[in-house]
Coordinates of C-alpha atoms and ligand atoms in Angstrom, one line a residue:
M1 CA -3.0 -100.4 -78.0
Q2 CA -3.7 -102.1 -81.2
T3 CA -5.2 -99.8 -83.7
S4 CA -7.8 -100.9 -86.3
E5 CA -5.5 -99.9 -89.0
N6 CA -2.8 -102.9 -89.2
I7 CA 0.3 -101.5 -91.0
L8 CA 1.8 -105.1 -91.0
E9 CA 0.3 -108.5 -90.5
L10 CA 2.1 -111.8 -90.3
K11 CA -0.1 -114.9 -90.7
G12 CA 1.5 -118.4 -90.1
V13 CA 4.9 -117.4 -91.1
K14 CA 7.7 -120.2 -91.3
T15 CA 11.3 -119.2 -92.0
Y16 CA 13.4 -122.5 -92.3
F17 CA 17.2 -123.3 -93.0
S18 CA 18.5 -126.2 -94.7
T19 CA 21.6 -127.7 -93.3
T20 CA 23.7 -130.7 -93.7
K21 CA 22.2 -132.0 -90.6
G22 CA 18.5 -131.2 -91.4
V23 CA 16.1 -128.3 -91.6
V24 CA 16.3 -125.9 -88.6
K25 CA 12.8 -124.3 -87.9
A26 CA 13.9 -120.8 -86.9
V27 CA 10.6 -119.2 -87.2
D28 CA 7.9 -121.7 -87.0
D29 CA 4.2 -120.6 -87.6
I30 CA 4.2 -117.1 -86.2
S31 CA 1.2 -114.6 -86.6
F32 CA 1.1 -111.1 -85.1
S33 CA -0.2 -107.7 -86.3
I34 CA 0.7 -104.1 -85.8
G35 CA -1.1 -101.1 -86.0
R36 CA -0.1 -97.6 -87.2
G37 CA 1.8 -95.6 -84.4
E38 CA 2.1 -98.6 -82.0
I39 CA 5.3 -99.9 -80.5
V40 CA 5.3 -103.5 -80.2
G41 CA 8.1 -105.4 -78.2
L42 CA 9.3 -108.8 -79.5
V43 CA 11.2 -110.4 -76.6
G44 CA 12.9 -113.8 -76.0
E45 CA 16.5 -115.1 -75.4
S46 CA 19.0 -115.4 -78.0
G47 CA 18.1 -118.0 -80.6
S48 CA 14.4 -117.8 -80.0
G49 CA 14.0 -116.5 -83.8
K50 CA 13.3 -112.6 -83.0
S51 CA 16.1 -111.5 -85.5
M52 CA 15.0 -114.1 -87.9
T53 CA 11.6 -112.7 -87.7
S54 CA 12.6 -109.0 -88.6
L55 CA 14.8 -110.5 -91.4
S56 CA 11.9 -112.3 -92.9
I57 CA 9.8 -109.2 -93.0
M58 CA 12.7 -107.3 -94.7
G59 CA 13.1 -110.1 -97.2
L60 CA 16.7 -110.6 -96.1
V61 CA 16.8 -114.1 -94.8
P62 CA 20.3 -115.3 -95.4
Q63 CA 20.3 -117.4 -98.7
P64 CA 20.6 -119.9 -100.2
A65 CA 20.2 -121.9 -96.9
G66 CA 17.2 -119.8 -95.5
K67 CA 13.9 -119.3 -97.0
T68 CA 10.5 -118.0 -95.9
V69 CA 8.6 -121.3 -96.9
A70 CA 4.9 -120.5 -95.6
G71 CA 2.6 -118.0 -94.4
E72 CA 1.9 -114.2 -95.5
I73 CA 3.6 -111.1 -94.6
L74 CA 1.1 -108.2 -95.3
F75 CA 2.3 -104.8 -95.4
H76 CA -0.5 -102.4 -95.9
G77 CA -2.5 -105.4 -97.1
E78 CA 0.2 -106.5 -99.9
D79 CA 1.9 -109.8 -99.4
L80 CA 5.9 -109.0 -99.2
L81 CA 6.7 -112.7 -99.8
K82 CA 5.2 -112.0 -103.4
K83 CA 7.3 -109.1 -104.1
N84 CA 10.4 -109.6 -106.2
D85 CA 14.0 -108.4 -105.4
E86 CA 13.7 -105.0 -107.1
Q87 CA 10.3 -104.4 -105.5
M88 CA 11.6 -105.2 -101.9
R89 CA 14.7 -102.9 -102.7
Q90 CA 12.2 -100.0 -103.1
I91 CA 10.3 -100.9 -100.0
R92 CA 13.4 -101.2 -97.7
G93 CA 14.7 -98.0 -96.3
D94 CA 11.7 -96.1 -97.5
K95 CA 8.6 -97.7 -96.3
I96 CA 10.1 -100.0 -94.1
S97 CA 13.4 -99.3 -92.3
M98 CA 15.6 -101.3 -89.8
I99 CA 18.1 -100.1 -87.2
L100 CA 20.6 -102.8 -86.4
Q101 CA 22.4 -103.7 -83.0
D102 CA 25.8 -102.3 -83.3
P103 CA 26.2 -98.6 -84.8
M104 CA 29.8 -99.1 -85.3
V105 CA 29.3 -102.0 -87.5
S106 CA 26.2 -100.6 -89.3
L107 CA 28.3 -97.5 -90.5
N108 CA 31.2 -97.9 -92.8
Q109 CA 34.0 -96.1 -91.0
I110 CA 35.8 -94.8 -94.2
L111 CA 32.9 -93.1 -95.7
S112 CA 31.7 -89.7 -94.4
V113 CA 28.6 -89.3 -92.5
K114 CA 27.2 -87.0 -95.2
Y115 CA 27.8 -89.6 -97.7
Q116 CA 26.1 -92.4 -95.9
I117 CA 23.0 -90.5 -94.9
G118 CA 23.0 -88.9 -98.6
E119 CA 22.8 -92.7 -99.9
V120 CA 19.1 -93.2 -98.3
F121 CA 17.9 -90.2 -100.4
R122 CA 19.9 -91.1 -103.6
Y123 CA 18.8 -94.6 -103.5
H124 CA 15.3 -93.7 -103.5
D125 CA 15.5 -90.9 -105.8
K126 CA 14.6 -88.1 -103.2
S127 CA 17.8 -86.2 -103.6
I128 CA 16.0 -84.3 -106.3
L129 CA 13.9 -82.5 -103.3
G130 CA 16.5 -80.3 -102.1
S131 CA 20.1 -79.7 -101.3
L132 CA 21.6 -83.2 -100.2
K133 CA 23.9 -81.5 -97.7
E134 CA 20.8 -79.6 -96.2
M135 CA 19.0 -82.8 -96.2
C136 CA 21.8 -84.6 -94.5
I137 CA 22.0 -81.9 -91.8
G138 CA 18.4 -81.9 -91.2
V139 CA 18.5 -85.8 -90.4
L140 CA 21.4 -85.1 -87.8
K141 CA 19.3 -82.3 -86.4
K142 CA 16.2 -84.6 -85.9
V143 CA 18.1 -87.0 -84.0
K144 CA 19.9 -84.4 -82.0
V145 CA 23.7 -84.9 -83.1
P146 CA 25.1 -81.6 -81.8
S147 CA 26.5 -79.1 -84.4
P148 CA 25.0 -81.0 -87.3
E149 CA 26.5 -78.4 -89.8
L150 CA 30.0 -79.4 -88.9
R151 CA 29.5 -82.8 -87.9
V152 CA 28.0 -83.9 -91.0
N153 CA 31.3 -83.9 -92.9
D154 CA 32.9 -86.3 -90.2
Y155 CA 33.6 -90.0 -90.4
P156 CA 31.8 -92.4 -88.1
F157 CA 35.0 -93.1 -86.3
Q158 CA 35.0 -89.4 -85.1
F159 CA 31.6 -90.1 -83.5
S160 CA 30.8 -91.7 -80.2
G161 CA 28.9 -94.8 -80.0
G162 CA 25.5 -93.1 -79.1
M163 CA 26.0 -90.3 -81.9
C164 CA 26.6 -93.2 -84.4
Q165 CA 23.3 -94.9 -83.3
R166 CA 21.5 -91.6 -83.5
T167 CA 22.6 -91.3 -87.1
I168 CA 21.5 -94.7 -87.7
I169 CA 18.1 -93.9 -86.4
G170 CA 18.1 -90.7 -88.6
M171 CA 19.0 -92.7 -91.5
G172 CA 16.0 -95.2 -90.8
I173 CA 13.5 -92.3 -90.5
A174 CA 15.1 -90.2 -93.2
N175 CA 12.4 -91.2 -96.0
G176 CA 9.4 -91.2 -93.3
P177 CA 8.8 -95.0 -93.1
D178 CA 5.6 -96.4 -91.8
L179 CA 7.5 -99.2 -90.0
L180 CA 10.7 -99.2 -88.2
I181 CA 12.3 -102.4 -87.1
A182 CA 14.8 -101.8 -84.4
D183 CA 16.8 -105.0 -83.5
E184 CA 18.4 -104.7 -80.3
P185 CA 19.2 -101.0 -81.0
T186 CA 20.6 -100.2 -77.4
T187 CA 22.6 -103.6 -76.7
A188 CA 26.1 -102.1 -77.9
L189 CA 25.5 -98.9 -76.0
D190 CA 26.4 -97.9 -72.1
V191 CA 23.5 -97.5 -69.8
T192 CA 23.2 -93.6 -69.8
I193 CA 23.3 -93.7 -73.9
Q194 CA 20.8 -96.5 -74.0
A195 CA 18.2 -94.2 -71.9
Q196 CA 18.7 -91.3 -74.6
V197 CA 18.4 -93.6 -77.5
L198 CA 15.3 -95.0 -76.1
Q199 CA 14.0 -91.6 -75.5
L200 CA 14.7 -90.5 -79.0
M201 CA 13.0 -93.7 -80.4
K202 CA 9.9 -92.7 -78.7
Q203 CA 10.2 -89.2 -79.7
V204 CA 10.6 -90.3 -83.4
Q205 CA 7.4 -92.4 -83.1
E206 CA 5.4 -89.5 -81.6
E207 CA 6.5 -87.1 -84.4
T208 CA 6.3 -89.6 -87.3
N209 CA 3.4 -92.1 -86.2
A210 CA 5.5 -94.8 -87.6
A211 CA 5.0 -98.2 -86.2
I212 CA 7.9 -99.6 -84.4
L213 CA 8.8 -103.2 -83.7
M214 CA 11.3 -103.3 -81.0
I215 CA 13.3 -106.4 -81.0
T216 CA 15.0 -107.0 -77.4
H217 CA 16.0 -109.5 -74.6
D218 CA 15.5 -106.4 -72.4
L219 CA 12.2 -106.4 -70.5
G220 CA 13.4 -103.1 -69.0
T221 CA 13.3 -101.5 -72.8
V222 CA 9.9 -103.0 -73.4
A223 CA 8.4 -101.5 -70.3
Q224 CA 9.7 -98.1 -70.9
L225 CA 8.9 -98.0 -74.6
C226 CA 6.3 -100.4 -75.9
T227 CA 2.7 -100.6 -76.0
R228 CA 2.3 -104.3 -76.6
V229 CA 4.8 -107.2 -76.1
L230 CA 5.1 -110.5 -78.1
V231 CA 7.0 -113.2 -76.3
M232 CA 9.1 -115.7 -78.6
Y233 CA 10.4 -118.9 -77.6
A234 CA 12.1 -121.7 -79.7
G235 CA 10.6 -120.1 -83.0
R236 CA 7.1 -119.6 -81.9
I237 CA 5.3 -116.8 -80.1
I238 CA 4.0 -118.2 -76.8
E239 CA 2.3 -115.0 -75.4
K240 CA 0.9 -111.8 -76.6
A241 CA -0.4 -108.9 -74.4
P242 CA -0.6 -105.2 -73.6
V243 CA 2.5 -104.2 -71.8
N244 CA 0.6 -103.3 -68.6
T245 CA -1.2 -106.5 -68.6
F246 CA 2.0 -108.4 -69.4
Y247 CA 3.8 -107.1 -66.5
K248 CA 0.8 -107.4 -64.0
N249 CA -0.3 -110.7 -65.2
P250 CA 2.2 -112.6 -67.2
S251 CA 0.7 -116.1 -67.7
H252 CA 3.1 -118.6 -69.8
P253 CA 5.4 -120.2 -67.2
Y254 CA 8.4 -119.0 -69.6
A255 CA 7.2 -115.4 -69.6
I256 CA 6.7 -115.7 -65.8
G257 CA 10.4 -116.9 -65.4
L258 CA 11.7 -114.1 -67.9
I259 CA 10.1 -111.6 -65.6
K260 CA 11.2 -113.2 -62.4
S261 CA 15.0 -113.2 -63.7
V262 CA 15.0 -109.4 -64.0
P263 CA 17.2 -108.2 -61.0
V264 CA 15.2 -105.6 -58.7
L265 CA 17.2 -102.8 -57.1
G266 CA 17.1 -103.3 -53.3
R267 CA 15.5 -106.9 -53.4
K268 CA 17.8 -108.9 -51.3
S269 CA 18.4 -112.6 -52.2
D270 CA 21.0 -114.8 -52.4
R271 CA 21.1 -115.8 -56.0
L272 CA 19.4 -114.3 -59.1
Y273 CA 16.6 -116.2 -60.6
S274 CA 17.3 -118.1 -63.7
I275 CA 15.3 -120.5 -65.7
E276 CA 16.9 -123.9 -65.7
G277 CA 17.9 -125.9 -68.7
Q278 CA 18.3 -125.0 -72.4
P279 CA 15.9 -124.2 -75.4
P280 CA 15.3 -127.3 -77.6
N281 CA 17.4 -127.8 -80.7
L282 CA 15.3 -126.4 -83.4
L283 CA 16.7 -129.0 -85.8
N284 CA 14.2 -131.5 -84.1
P285 CA 11.8 -129.5 -82.0
P286 CA 9.6 -131.6 -79.6
T287 CA 6.1 -132.2 -80.9
G288 CA 4.2 -130.8 -78.1
C289 CA 5.2 -127.5 -75.8
R290 CA 8.7 -126.5 -76.7
F291 CA 9.1 -125.4 -73.2
A292 CA 8.1 -128.6 -71.6
A293 CA 11.5 -129.8 -70.7
R294 CA 12.1 -126.5 -68.6
C295 CA 8.6 -126.1 -67.2
E296 CA 7.9 -126.9 -63.5
Q297 CA 4.3 -127.3 -64.4
A298 CA 4.4 -129.5 -67.2
M299 CA 1.5 -132.3 -67.5
P300 CA 1.6 -135.2 -69.6
I301 CA -0.5 -133.5 -72.5
C302 CA 2.3 -130.9 -72.7
T303 CA 4.8 -133.3 -74.2
Q304 CA 2.0 -134.9 -76.7
E305 CA 0.5 -132.0 -78.2
Y306 CA 1.5 -128.4 -79.1
P307 CA -0.8 -126.2 -77.0
P308 CA -3.4 -124.1 -78.7
E309 CA -3.4 -120.1 -78.3
V310 CA -5.9 -119.3 -75.8
S311 CA -7.5 -115.7 -75.3
L312 CA -7.5 -114.9 -71.7
E313 CA -8.9 -111.2 -72.3
A314 CA -8.9 -108.7 -75.0
D315 CA -5.6 -108.6 -76.7
H316 CA -4.0 -111.2 -74.2
Q317 CA -3.3 -114.4 -75.8
V318 CA -1.3 -117.4 -74.4
S319 CA -0.1 -120.8 -75.8
C320 CA -0.1 -123.0 -72.7
W321 CA -2.1 -126.1 -71.8
L322 CA -2.6 -124.7 -68.3
F323 CA -5.1 -122.3 -69.9
A324 CA -6.7 -124.9 -72.5
E325 CA -9.5 -127.1 -72.1
K326 CA -7.4 -130.4 -72.5
G327 CA -5.0 -129.1 -70.0
E328 CA -7.7 -128.3 -67.5
Q329 CA -9.2 -131.8 -67.8
Ligands
SF4_1 FE1 4.6 -125.5 -69.1 FE2 2.7 -127.4 -70.5 FE3 2.4 -124.7 -70.3 FE4 4.3 -125.8 -71.8 S1 2.0 -126.2 -72.0 S2 4.5 -123.9 -70.5 S3 4.9 -127.3 -70.4 S4 2.3 -126.2 -68.7

């Protein structure tokens, strides 16, 4: 449930990339908020702009080609887009942390686990709070790495994939962030480890009351972990809803297609459902609804104007002409 205290609020954020072929509108006018203690899922297929949204929040959009050109990213009411590099460096890894997809790549294989966890404390001048080694062991204990007193001296290549991801999560929460951004944190792990990592993230959220933005293409992860879901398509958010509402009453044709394409154990059918067609080229996105070329319910208005965001019920908004006045006409 969205709480009254918004930790993060994005208003009309646009992140564009200049290329030799033109401007790619990777994130194009998105707005949403996250309250304290919420776990919000940002879902969509590859290339929909999910990861660019997280990099925009972190101030890590690849430069010089990429830039957040418009909007506000308010963290505790302060616009992160107005912070300079040094101010952002102080926020990253302290008040906002990020967990990346592949733990084997996120950790440096030739530096010890102790060194890499310690770096999080050293960088933010928190090593003075106690013995660095003890603090690193404390982090490994928190994320349930077995025998942390011994394993703290190991190197990442001596850890399993699950232990590496636990270590990354531990580094993410080491300084007690208010917001944790997890970008596909279980994609590189096998299924049993995925379940453990998701459970750990939930536990971390309950213990720290941090807000979590969970970026994923896996609707199962969203159902297990999140309180609210944002569906992204071709650089825009097309549906926002509490998780229960979303699974009971998905409304945007793309969101309905996403749910239909999840395989269900025991359901017999010759073919798995898939949404036909491809997302539009973001170099030159269509003027109207960006899903129109793939939508079975498209109407003439859909290709002429972008649909407005309509509230279907509290906390449930959808951008589709099927629910807007002109579409009804
Ligand atoms: Fe389909 Fe039109 Fe709705 Fe887009 S606006 S999803 S094309 S019905």
